[in-house]
Short mmCIF file of C-alpha atoms and ligand atoms in Angstrom, two decimals:
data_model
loop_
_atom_site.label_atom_id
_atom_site.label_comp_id
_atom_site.label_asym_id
_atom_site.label_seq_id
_atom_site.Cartn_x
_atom_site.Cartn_y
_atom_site.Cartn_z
CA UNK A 1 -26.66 164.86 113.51
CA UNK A 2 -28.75 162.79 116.52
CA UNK A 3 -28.71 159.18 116.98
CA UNK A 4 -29.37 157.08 120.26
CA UNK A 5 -25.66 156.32 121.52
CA UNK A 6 -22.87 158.00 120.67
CA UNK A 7 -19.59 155.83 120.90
CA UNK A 8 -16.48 157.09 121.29
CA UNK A 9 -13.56 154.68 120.26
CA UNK A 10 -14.05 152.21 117.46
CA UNK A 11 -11.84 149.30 119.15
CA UNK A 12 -13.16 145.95 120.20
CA UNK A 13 -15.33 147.78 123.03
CA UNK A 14 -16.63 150.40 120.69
CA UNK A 15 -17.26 147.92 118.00
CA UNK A 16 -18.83 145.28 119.42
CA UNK A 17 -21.04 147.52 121.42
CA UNK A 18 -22.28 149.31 118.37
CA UNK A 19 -23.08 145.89 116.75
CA UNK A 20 -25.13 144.50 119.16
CA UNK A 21 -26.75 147.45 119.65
CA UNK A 22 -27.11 147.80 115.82
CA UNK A 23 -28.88 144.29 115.90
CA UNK A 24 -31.57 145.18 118.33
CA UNK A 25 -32.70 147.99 116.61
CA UNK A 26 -30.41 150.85 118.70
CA UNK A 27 -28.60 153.46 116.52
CA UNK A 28 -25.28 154.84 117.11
CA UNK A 29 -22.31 156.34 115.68
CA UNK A 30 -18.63 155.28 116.41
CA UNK A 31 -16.21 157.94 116.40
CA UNK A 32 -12.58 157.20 116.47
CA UNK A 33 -9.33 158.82 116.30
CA UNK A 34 -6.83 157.40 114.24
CA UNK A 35 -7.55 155.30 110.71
CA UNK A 36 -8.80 151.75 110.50
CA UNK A 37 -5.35 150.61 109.33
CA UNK A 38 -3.49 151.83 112.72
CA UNK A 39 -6.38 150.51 114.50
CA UNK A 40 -5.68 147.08 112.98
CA UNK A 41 -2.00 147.49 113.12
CA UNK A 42 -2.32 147.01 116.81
CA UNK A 43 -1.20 143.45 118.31
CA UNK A 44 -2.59 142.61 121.42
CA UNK A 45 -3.28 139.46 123.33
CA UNK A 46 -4.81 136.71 122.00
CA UNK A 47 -6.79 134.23 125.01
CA UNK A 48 -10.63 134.68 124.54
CA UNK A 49 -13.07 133.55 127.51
CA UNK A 50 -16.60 131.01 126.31
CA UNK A 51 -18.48 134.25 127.63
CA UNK A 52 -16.15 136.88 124.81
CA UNK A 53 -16.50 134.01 121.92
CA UNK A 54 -20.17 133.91 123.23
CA UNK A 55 -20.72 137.57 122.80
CA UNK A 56 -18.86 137.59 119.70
CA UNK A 57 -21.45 135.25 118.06
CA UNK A 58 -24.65 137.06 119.12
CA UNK A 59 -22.64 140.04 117.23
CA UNK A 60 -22.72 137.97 114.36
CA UNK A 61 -19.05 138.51 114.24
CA UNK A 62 -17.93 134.83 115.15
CA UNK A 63 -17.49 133.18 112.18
CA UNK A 64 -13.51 133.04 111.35
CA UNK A 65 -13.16 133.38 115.23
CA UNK A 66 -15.22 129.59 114.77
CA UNK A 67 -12.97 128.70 111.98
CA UNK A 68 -9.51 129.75 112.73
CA UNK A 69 -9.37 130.05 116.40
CA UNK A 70 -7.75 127.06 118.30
CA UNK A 71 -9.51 125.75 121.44
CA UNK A 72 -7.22 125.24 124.37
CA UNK A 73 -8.30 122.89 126.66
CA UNK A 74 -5.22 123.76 129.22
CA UNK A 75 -1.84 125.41 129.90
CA UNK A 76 1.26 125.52 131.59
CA UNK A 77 3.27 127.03 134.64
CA UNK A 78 6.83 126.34 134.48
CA UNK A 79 9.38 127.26 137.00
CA UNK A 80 13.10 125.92 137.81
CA UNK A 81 12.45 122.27 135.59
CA UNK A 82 9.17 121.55 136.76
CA UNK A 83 6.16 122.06 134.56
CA UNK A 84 2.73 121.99 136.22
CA UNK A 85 -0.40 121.59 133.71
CA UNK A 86 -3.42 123.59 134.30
CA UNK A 87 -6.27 121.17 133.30
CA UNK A 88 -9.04 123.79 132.22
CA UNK A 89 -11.21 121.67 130.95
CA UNK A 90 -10.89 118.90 133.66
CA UNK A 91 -11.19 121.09 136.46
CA UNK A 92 -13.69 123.31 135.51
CA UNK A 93 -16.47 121.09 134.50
CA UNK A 94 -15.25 121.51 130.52
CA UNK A 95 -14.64 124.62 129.83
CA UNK A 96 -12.02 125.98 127.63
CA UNK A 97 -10.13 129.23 126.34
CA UNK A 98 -10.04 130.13 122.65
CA UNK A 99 -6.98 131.36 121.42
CA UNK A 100 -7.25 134.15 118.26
CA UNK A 101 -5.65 137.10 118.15
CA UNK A 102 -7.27 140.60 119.20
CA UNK A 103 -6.33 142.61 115.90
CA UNK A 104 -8.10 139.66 113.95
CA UNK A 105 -11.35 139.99 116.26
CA UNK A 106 -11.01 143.09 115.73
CA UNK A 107 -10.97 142.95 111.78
CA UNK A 108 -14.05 140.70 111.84
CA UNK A 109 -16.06 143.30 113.84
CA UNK A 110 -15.21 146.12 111.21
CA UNK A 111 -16.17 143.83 108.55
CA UNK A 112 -19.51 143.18 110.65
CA UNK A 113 -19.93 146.44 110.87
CA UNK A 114 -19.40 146.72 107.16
CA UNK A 115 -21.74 144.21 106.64
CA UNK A 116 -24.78 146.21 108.14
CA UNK A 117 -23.92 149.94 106.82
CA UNK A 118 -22.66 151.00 110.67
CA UNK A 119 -22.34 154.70 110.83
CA UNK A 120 -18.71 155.61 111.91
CA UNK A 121 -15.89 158.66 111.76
CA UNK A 122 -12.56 157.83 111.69
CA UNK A 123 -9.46 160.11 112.61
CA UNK A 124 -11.63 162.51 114.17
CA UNK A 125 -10.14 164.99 116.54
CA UNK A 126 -11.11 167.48 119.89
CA UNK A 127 -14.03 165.47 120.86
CA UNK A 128 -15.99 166.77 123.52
CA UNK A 129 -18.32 165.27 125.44
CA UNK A 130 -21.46 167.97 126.68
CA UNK A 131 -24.28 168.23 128.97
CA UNK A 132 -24.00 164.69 130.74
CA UNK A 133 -26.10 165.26 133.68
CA UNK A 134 -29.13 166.65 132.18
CA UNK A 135 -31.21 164.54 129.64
CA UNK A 136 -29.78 165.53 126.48
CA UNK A 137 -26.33 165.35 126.02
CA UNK A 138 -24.76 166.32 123.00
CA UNK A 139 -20.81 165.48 121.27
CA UNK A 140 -18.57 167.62 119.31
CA UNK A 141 -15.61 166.60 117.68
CA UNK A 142 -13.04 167.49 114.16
CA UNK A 143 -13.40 165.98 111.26
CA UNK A 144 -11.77 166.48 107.75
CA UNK A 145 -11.54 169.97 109.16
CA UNK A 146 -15.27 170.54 109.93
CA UNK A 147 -17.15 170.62 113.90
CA UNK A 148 -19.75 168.28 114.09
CA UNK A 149 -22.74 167.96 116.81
CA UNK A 150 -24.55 164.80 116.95
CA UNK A 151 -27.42 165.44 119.74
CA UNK A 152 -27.95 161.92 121.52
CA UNK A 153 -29.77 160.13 124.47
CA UNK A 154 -26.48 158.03 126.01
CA UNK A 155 -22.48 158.26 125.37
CA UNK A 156 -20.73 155.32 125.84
CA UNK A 157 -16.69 156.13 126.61
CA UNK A 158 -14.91 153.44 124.96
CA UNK A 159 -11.87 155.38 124.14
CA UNK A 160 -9.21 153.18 125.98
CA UNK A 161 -6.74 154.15 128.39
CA UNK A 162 -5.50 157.37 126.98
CA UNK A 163 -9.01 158.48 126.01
CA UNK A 164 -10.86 161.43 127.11
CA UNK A 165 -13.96 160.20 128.03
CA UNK A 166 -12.96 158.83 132.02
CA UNK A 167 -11.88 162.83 132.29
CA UNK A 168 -15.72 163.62 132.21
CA UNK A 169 -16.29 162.30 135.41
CA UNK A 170 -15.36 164.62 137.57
CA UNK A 171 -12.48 164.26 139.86
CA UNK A 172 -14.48 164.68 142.81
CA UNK A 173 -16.97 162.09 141.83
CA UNK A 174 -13.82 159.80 140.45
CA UNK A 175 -11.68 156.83 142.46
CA UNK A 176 -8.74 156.09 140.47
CA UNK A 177 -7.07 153.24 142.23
CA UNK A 178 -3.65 152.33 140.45
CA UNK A 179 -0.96 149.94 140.90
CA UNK A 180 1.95 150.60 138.66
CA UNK A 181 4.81 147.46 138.55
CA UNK A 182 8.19 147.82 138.22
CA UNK A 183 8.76 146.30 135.22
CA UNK A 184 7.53 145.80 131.48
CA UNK A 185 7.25 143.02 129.03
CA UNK A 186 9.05 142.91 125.55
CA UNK A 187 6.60 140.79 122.84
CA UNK A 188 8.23 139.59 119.94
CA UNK A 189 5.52 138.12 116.79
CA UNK A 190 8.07 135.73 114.97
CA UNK A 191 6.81 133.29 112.02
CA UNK A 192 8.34 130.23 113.71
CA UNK A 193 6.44 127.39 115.07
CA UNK A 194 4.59 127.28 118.48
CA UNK A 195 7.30 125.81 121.36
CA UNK A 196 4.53 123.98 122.16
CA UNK A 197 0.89 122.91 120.99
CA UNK A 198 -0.23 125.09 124.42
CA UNK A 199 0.70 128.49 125.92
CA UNK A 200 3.49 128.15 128.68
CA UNK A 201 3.63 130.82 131.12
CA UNK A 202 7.01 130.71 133.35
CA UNK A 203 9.06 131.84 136.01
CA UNK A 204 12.49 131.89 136.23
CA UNK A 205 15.44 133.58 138.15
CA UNK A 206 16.12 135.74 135.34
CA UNK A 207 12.70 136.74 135.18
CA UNK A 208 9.04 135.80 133.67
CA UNK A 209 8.64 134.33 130.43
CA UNK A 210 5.85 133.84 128.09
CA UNK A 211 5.46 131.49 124.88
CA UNK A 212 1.84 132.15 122.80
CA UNK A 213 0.99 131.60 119.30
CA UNK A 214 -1.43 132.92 117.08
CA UNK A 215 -1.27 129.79 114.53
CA UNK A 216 0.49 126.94 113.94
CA UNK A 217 3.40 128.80 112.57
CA UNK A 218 3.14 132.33 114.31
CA UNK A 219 4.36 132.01 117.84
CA UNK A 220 4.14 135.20 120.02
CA UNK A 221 6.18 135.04 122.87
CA UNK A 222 6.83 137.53 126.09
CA UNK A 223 9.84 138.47 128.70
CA UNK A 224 9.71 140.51 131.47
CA UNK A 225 12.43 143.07 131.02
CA UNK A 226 12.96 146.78 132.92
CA UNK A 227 10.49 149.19 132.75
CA UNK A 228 13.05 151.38 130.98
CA UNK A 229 13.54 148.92 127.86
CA UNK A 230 12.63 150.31 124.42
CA UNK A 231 12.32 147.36 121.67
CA UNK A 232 15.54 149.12 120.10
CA UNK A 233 17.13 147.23 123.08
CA UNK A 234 15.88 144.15 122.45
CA UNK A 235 17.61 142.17 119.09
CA UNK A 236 16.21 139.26 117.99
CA UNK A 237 19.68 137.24 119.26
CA UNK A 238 19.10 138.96 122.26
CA UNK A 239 15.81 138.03 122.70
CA UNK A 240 16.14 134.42 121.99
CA UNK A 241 18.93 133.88 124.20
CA UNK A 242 17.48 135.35 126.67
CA UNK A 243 14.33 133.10 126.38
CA UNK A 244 15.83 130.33 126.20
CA UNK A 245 17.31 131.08 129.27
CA UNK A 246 14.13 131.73 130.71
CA UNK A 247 12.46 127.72 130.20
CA UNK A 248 12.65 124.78 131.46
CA UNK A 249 15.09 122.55 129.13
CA UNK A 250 12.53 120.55 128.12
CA UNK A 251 10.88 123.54 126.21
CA UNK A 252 13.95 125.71 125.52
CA UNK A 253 15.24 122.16 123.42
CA UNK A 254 12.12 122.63 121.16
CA UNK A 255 11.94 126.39 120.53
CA UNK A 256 12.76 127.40 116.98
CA UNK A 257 14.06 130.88 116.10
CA UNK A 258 13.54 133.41 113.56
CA UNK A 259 13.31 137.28 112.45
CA UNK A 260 10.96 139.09 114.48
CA UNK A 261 7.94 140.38 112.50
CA UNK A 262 6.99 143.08 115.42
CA UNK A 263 8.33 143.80 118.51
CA UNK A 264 6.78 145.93 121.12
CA UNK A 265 7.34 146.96 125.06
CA UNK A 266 4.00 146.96 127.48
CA UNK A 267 4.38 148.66 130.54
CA UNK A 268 2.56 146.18 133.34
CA UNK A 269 -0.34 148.39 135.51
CA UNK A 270 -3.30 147.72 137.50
CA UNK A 271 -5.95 150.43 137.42
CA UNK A 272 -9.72 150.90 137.95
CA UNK A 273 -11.55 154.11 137.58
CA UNK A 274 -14.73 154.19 139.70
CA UNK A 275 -17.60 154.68 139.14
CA UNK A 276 -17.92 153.49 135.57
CA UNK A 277 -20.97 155.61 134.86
CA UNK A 278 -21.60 159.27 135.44
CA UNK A 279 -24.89 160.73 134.54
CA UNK A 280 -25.27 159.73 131.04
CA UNK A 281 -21.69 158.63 130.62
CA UNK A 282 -21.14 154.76 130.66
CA UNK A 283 -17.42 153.92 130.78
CA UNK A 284 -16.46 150.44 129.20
CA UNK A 285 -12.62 148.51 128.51
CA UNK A 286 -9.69 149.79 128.95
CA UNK A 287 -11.11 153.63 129.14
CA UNK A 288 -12.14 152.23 133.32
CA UNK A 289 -9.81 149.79 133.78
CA UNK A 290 -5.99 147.82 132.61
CA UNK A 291 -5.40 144.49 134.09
CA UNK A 292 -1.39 143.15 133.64
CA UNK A 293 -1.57 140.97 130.98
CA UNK A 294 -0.57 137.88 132.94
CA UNK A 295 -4.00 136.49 133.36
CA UNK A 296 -4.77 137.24 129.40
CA UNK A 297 -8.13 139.64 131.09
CA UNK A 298 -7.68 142.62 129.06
CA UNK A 299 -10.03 141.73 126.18
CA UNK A 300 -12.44 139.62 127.77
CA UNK A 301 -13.14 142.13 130.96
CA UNK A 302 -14.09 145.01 128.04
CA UNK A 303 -16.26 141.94 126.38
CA UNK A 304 -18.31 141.72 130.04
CA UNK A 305 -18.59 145.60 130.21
CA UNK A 306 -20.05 145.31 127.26
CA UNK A 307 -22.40 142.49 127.55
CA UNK A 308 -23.76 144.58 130.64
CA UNK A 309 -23.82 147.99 128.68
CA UNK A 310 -25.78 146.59 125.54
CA UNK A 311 -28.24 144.52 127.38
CA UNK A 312 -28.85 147.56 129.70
CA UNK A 313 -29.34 150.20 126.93
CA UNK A 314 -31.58 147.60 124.62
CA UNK A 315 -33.87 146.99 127.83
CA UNK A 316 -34.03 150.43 128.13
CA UNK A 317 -35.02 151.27 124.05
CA UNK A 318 -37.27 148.26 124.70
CA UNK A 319 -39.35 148.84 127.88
CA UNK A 320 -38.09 151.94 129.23
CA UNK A 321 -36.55 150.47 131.79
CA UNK A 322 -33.82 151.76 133.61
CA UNK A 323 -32.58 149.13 135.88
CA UNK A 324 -29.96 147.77 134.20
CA UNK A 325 -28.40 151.30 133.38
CA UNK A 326 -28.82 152.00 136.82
CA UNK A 327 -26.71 148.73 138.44
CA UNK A 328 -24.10 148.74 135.09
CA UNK A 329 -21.29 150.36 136.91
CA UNK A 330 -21.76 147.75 140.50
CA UNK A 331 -22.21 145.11 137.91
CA UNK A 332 -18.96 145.61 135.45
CA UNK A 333 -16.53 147.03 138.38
CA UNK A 334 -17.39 143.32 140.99
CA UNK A 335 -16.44 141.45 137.52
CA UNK A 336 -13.59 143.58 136.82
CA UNK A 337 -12.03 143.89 140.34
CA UNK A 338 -12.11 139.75 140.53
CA UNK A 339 -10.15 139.70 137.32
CA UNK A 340 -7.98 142.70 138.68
CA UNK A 341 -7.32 140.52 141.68
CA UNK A 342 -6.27 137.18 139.71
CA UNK A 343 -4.12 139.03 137.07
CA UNK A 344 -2.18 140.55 140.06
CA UNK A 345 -2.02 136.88 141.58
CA UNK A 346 -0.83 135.28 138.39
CA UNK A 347 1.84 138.82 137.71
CA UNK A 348 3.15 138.28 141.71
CA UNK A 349 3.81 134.27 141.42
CA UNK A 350 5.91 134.59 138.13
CA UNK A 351 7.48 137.55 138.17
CA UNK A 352 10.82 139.01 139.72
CA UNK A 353 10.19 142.22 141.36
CA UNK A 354 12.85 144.58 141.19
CA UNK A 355 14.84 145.05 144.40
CA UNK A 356 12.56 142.29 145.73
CA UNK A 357 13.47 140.88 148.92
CA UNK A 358 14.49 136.72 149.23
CA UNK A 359 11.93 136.34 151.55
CA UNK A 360 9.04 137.60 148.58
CA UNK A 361 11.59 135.33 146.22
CA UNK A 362 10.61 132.12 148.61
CA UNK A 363 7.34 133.18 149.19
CA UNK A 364 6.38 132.89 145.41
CA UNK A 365 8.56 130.21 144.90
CA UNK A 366 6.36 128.74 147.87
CA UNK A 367 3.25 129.42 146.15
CA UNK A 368 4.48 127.26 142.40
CA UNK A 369 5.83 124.50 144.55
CA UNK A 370 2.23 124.28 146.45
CA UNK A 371 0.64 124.67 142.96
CA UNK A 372 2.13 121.57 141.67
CA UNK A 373 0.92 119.50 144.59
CA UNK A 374 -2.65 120.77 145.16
CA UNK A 375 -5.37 120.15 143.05
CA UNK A 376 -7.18 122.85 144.78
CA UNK A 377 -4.95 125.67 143.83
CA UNK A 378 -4.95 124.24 140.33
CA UNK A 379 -8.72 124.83 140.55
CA UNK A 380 -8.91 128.34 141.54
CA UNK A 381 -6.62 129.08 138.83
CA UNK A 382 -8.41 127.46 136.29
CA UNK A 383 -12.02 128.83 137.26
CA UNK A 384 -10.54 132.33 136.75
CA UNK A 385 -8.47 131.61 133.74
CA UNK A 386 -11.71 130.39 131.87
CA UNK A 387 -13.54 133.64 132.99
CA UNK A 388 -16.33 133.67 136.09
CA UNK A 389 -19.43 133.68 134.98
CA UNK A 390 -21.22 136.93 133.77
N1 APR B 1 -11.56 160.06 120.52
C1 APR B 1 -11.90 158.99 119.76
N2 APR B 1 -11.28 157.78 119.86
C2 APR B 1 -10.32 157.67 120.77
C3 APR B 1 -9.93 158.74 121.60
C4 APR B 1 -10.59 159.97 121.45
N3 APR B 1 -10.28 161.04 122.21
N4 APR B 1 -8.93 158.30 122.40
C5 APR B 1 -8.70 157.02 122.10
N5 APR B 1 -9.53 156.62 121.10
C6 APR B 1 -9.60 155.30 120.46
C7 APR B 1 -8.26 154.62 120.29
O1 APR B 1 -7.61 155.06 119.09
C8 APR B 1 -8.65 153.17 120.22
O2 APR B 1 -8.85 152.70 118.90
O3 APR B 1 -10.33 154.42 121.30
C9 APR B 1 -9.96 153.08 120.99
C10 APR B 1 -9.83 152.29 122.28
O4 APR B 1 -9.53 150.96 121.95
P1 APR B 1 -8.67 150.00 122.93
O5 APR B 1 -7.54 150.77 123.52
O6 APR B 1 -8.38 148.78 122.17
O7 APR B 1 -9.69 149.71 124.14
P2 APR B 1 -10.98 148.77 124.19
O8 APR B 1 -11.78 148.87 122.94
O9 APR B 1 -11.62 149.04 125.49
O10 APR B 1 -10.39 147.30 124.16
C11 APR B 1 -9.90 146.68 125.28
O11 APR B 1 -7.93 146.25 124.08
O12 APR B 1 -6.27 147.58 124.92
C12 APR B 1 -6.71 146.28 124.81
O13 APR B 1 -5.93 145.07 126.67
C13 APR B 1 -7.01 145.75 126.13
O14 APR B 1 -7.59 143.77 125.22
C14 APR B 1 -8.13 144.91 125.80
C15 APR B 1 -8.93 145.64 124.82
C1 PHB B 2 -0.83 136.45 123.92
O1 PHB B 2 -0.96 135.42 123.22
O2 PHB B 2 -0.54 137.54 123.41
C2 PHB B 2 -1.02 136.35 125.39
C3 PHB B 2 -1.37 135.13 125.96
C4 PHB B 2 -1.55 135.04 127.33
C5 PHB B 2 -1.38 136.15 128.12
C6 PHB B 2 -1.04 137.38 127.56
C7 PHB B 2 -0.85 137.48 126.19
O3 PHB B 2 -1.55 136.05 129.46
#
């Protein structure tokens, strides 16, 4: 087989690079490793930047996201009783967040890629990726018990975390910088109604809290709990008590209960692979870089890899340009380590570190209090939360 770009990973980075390349006139082929229905069994987070919905669009992939997604126009940190409002829209000049859930985005680009005949191998196996330095690099991989070759001009690794594609940069061209934190967070999907109309982050003595919702009657809420926890750990009475512990009174009075529909444990890390591009390698989401969760960056940093990677490689099909190819991996990692940096802002101020000291207790208490009073501070959270620009 040849084709222009081979892709390895179908999730949202894979698919929505493979779209918009699709669109411009760029072939590739998507290979991925386990079946479209584990794929889409996956629940992830749920808070989509103007710049991801914007994206999403031009992928001709936006049109539930436009229907069912809820604009949020703001949020809120609790801690002790106090509640402090993040005004996104107000403070940033009027922009929002969208909230819609990953694993439906993610639906809507394999329908997309339905849609327009998109060439792609699931549950494929032993893929290798060959001869990236010279100008012909070619893939092998398992499928249905058969090797396959597709020949190619560019390989984009968007094979997540766990994938195999970072390992082709070799370790002596390779930074790996890691942070890993000492605890986890337990999600539990419940149908129950949303404790409130936005998402409420919030810290407490007993530890961080989280209360999200998909709809108006699927709430998806988070607590920190060890790094040791498995979900077996965690029942649902468990869980709820110890939310409700976890708010403000105000909120705790309105949250409604019910049986858990999933329940799953995230391990909280900070890492970024450098560089994101190795010959003809391009590295994009989660296969260069995890953000904790707490600033909701996950999806929307692989959504700015990605608007970098397609534009590059359609500039480069179009007027043989290399340019942007060339300043992808500067361009993605100064977007990615700002969003690196606020996530581990927003994960220090509301969690409890194990074995933390008082003094790191005060601190961050420090920082909430100042929160509330400074319009400033309220600012700088906000500009990040809605995404910097591309
Ligand atoms: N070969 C082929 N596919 C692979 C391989 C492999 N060796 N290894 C992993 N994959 C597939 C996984 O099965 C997965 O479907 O690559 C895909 C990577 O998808 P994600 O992990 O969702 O990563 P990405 O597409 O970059 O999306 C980033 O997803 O993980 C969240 O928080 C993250 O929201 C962010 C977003
Ligand atoms: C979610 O809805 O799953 C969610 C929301 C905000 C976050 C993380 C996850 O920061």
């Amino acid at each position: 087989m040849k084709t222009q770009v081979v892709i390895i990973g179908g999730g949202p980075s894979g698919l929505l690079l493979s779209q918009l390349l699709h669109l411009a006139g760029v072939d590739s082929i998507v290979l991925e490793r386990k079946s479209r229905a584990y794929v889409l069994s996956r629940i992830r987070a749920g808070v989509l930047e103007q710049g991801t919905c914007d994206l999403v669009r031009s992928a001709k992939a936006g049109a539930r996201m436009d229907r069912d997604g809820k604009v949020h126009s703001g949020f809120a940190m609790a801690y002790n009783d106090q509640i402090v409002r993040i005004d996104l829209e107000g403070l940033t000049g009027g922009k929002t967040v969208l909230i819609y859930g990953q694993t439906e985005l993610t639906q809507d680009l394999y329908e997309a890629r339905d849609k327009l005949n998109g060439m792609m191998f699931h549950e494929v196996d032993d893929v290798e990726i060959n001869r990236l330095t010279g100008d012909s690099p070619f893939v092998t991989f398992l499928h249905n018990g058969e090797m396959h070759r597709i020949d190619c001009d560019y390989v984009a690794g968007c094979d997540g975390f766990h994938g195999i594609s970072r390992q082709a940069v070799p370790a002596n061209v390779r930074t790996e910088y890691e942070k890993v934190y000492p605890f986890s967070w337990i999600g539990v999907l419940s149908k129950t109604r949303p404790v409130d109309e936005e998402i409420i982050y919030s810290r407490s003595s007993r530890g961080f809290a989280l209360c999200s919702m998909r709809s108006e009657t699927l709430s998806r809420h988070y607590l920190q709990c060890p790094a040791t926890d498995t979900p077996e750990e965690w029942s649902d009475d468990r869980f709820w008590n110890e939310l409700t512990r976890r708010l403000p009174r105000s909120v705790s009075e309105q949250l409604e209960t019910g049986p858990s529909l999933q329940k799953s444990v995230t391990p909280l890390r900070a890492f970024i692979s450098e560089p994101m591009q190795y010959g003809r390698l391009f590295l994009a989401g989660d296969a260069a870089h995890i953000v904790p969760p707490t600033g909701a960056k996950g999806l929307n940093l692989a959504a700015s890899d990605i608007y970098y990677l397609s534009n590059a490689l359609i500039e480069f099909y179009k007027s043989g340009s290399n340019t942007g190819l060339e300043t992808y991996s500067q361009k993605a990692l100064a977007r990615v380590w700002n969003a690196s940096r606020f996530s581990g802002f927003m994960t220090r101020m509301l969690h409890n570190f194990v074995g933390g000291d008082s003094f790191d207790v005060r601190w961050e208490d420090s920082l909430l209090e100042y929160l509330s009073r400074s319009k400033a501070q309220q600012t700088v959270i906000a500009e990040n939360y809605v995404g910097m620009p591309y």
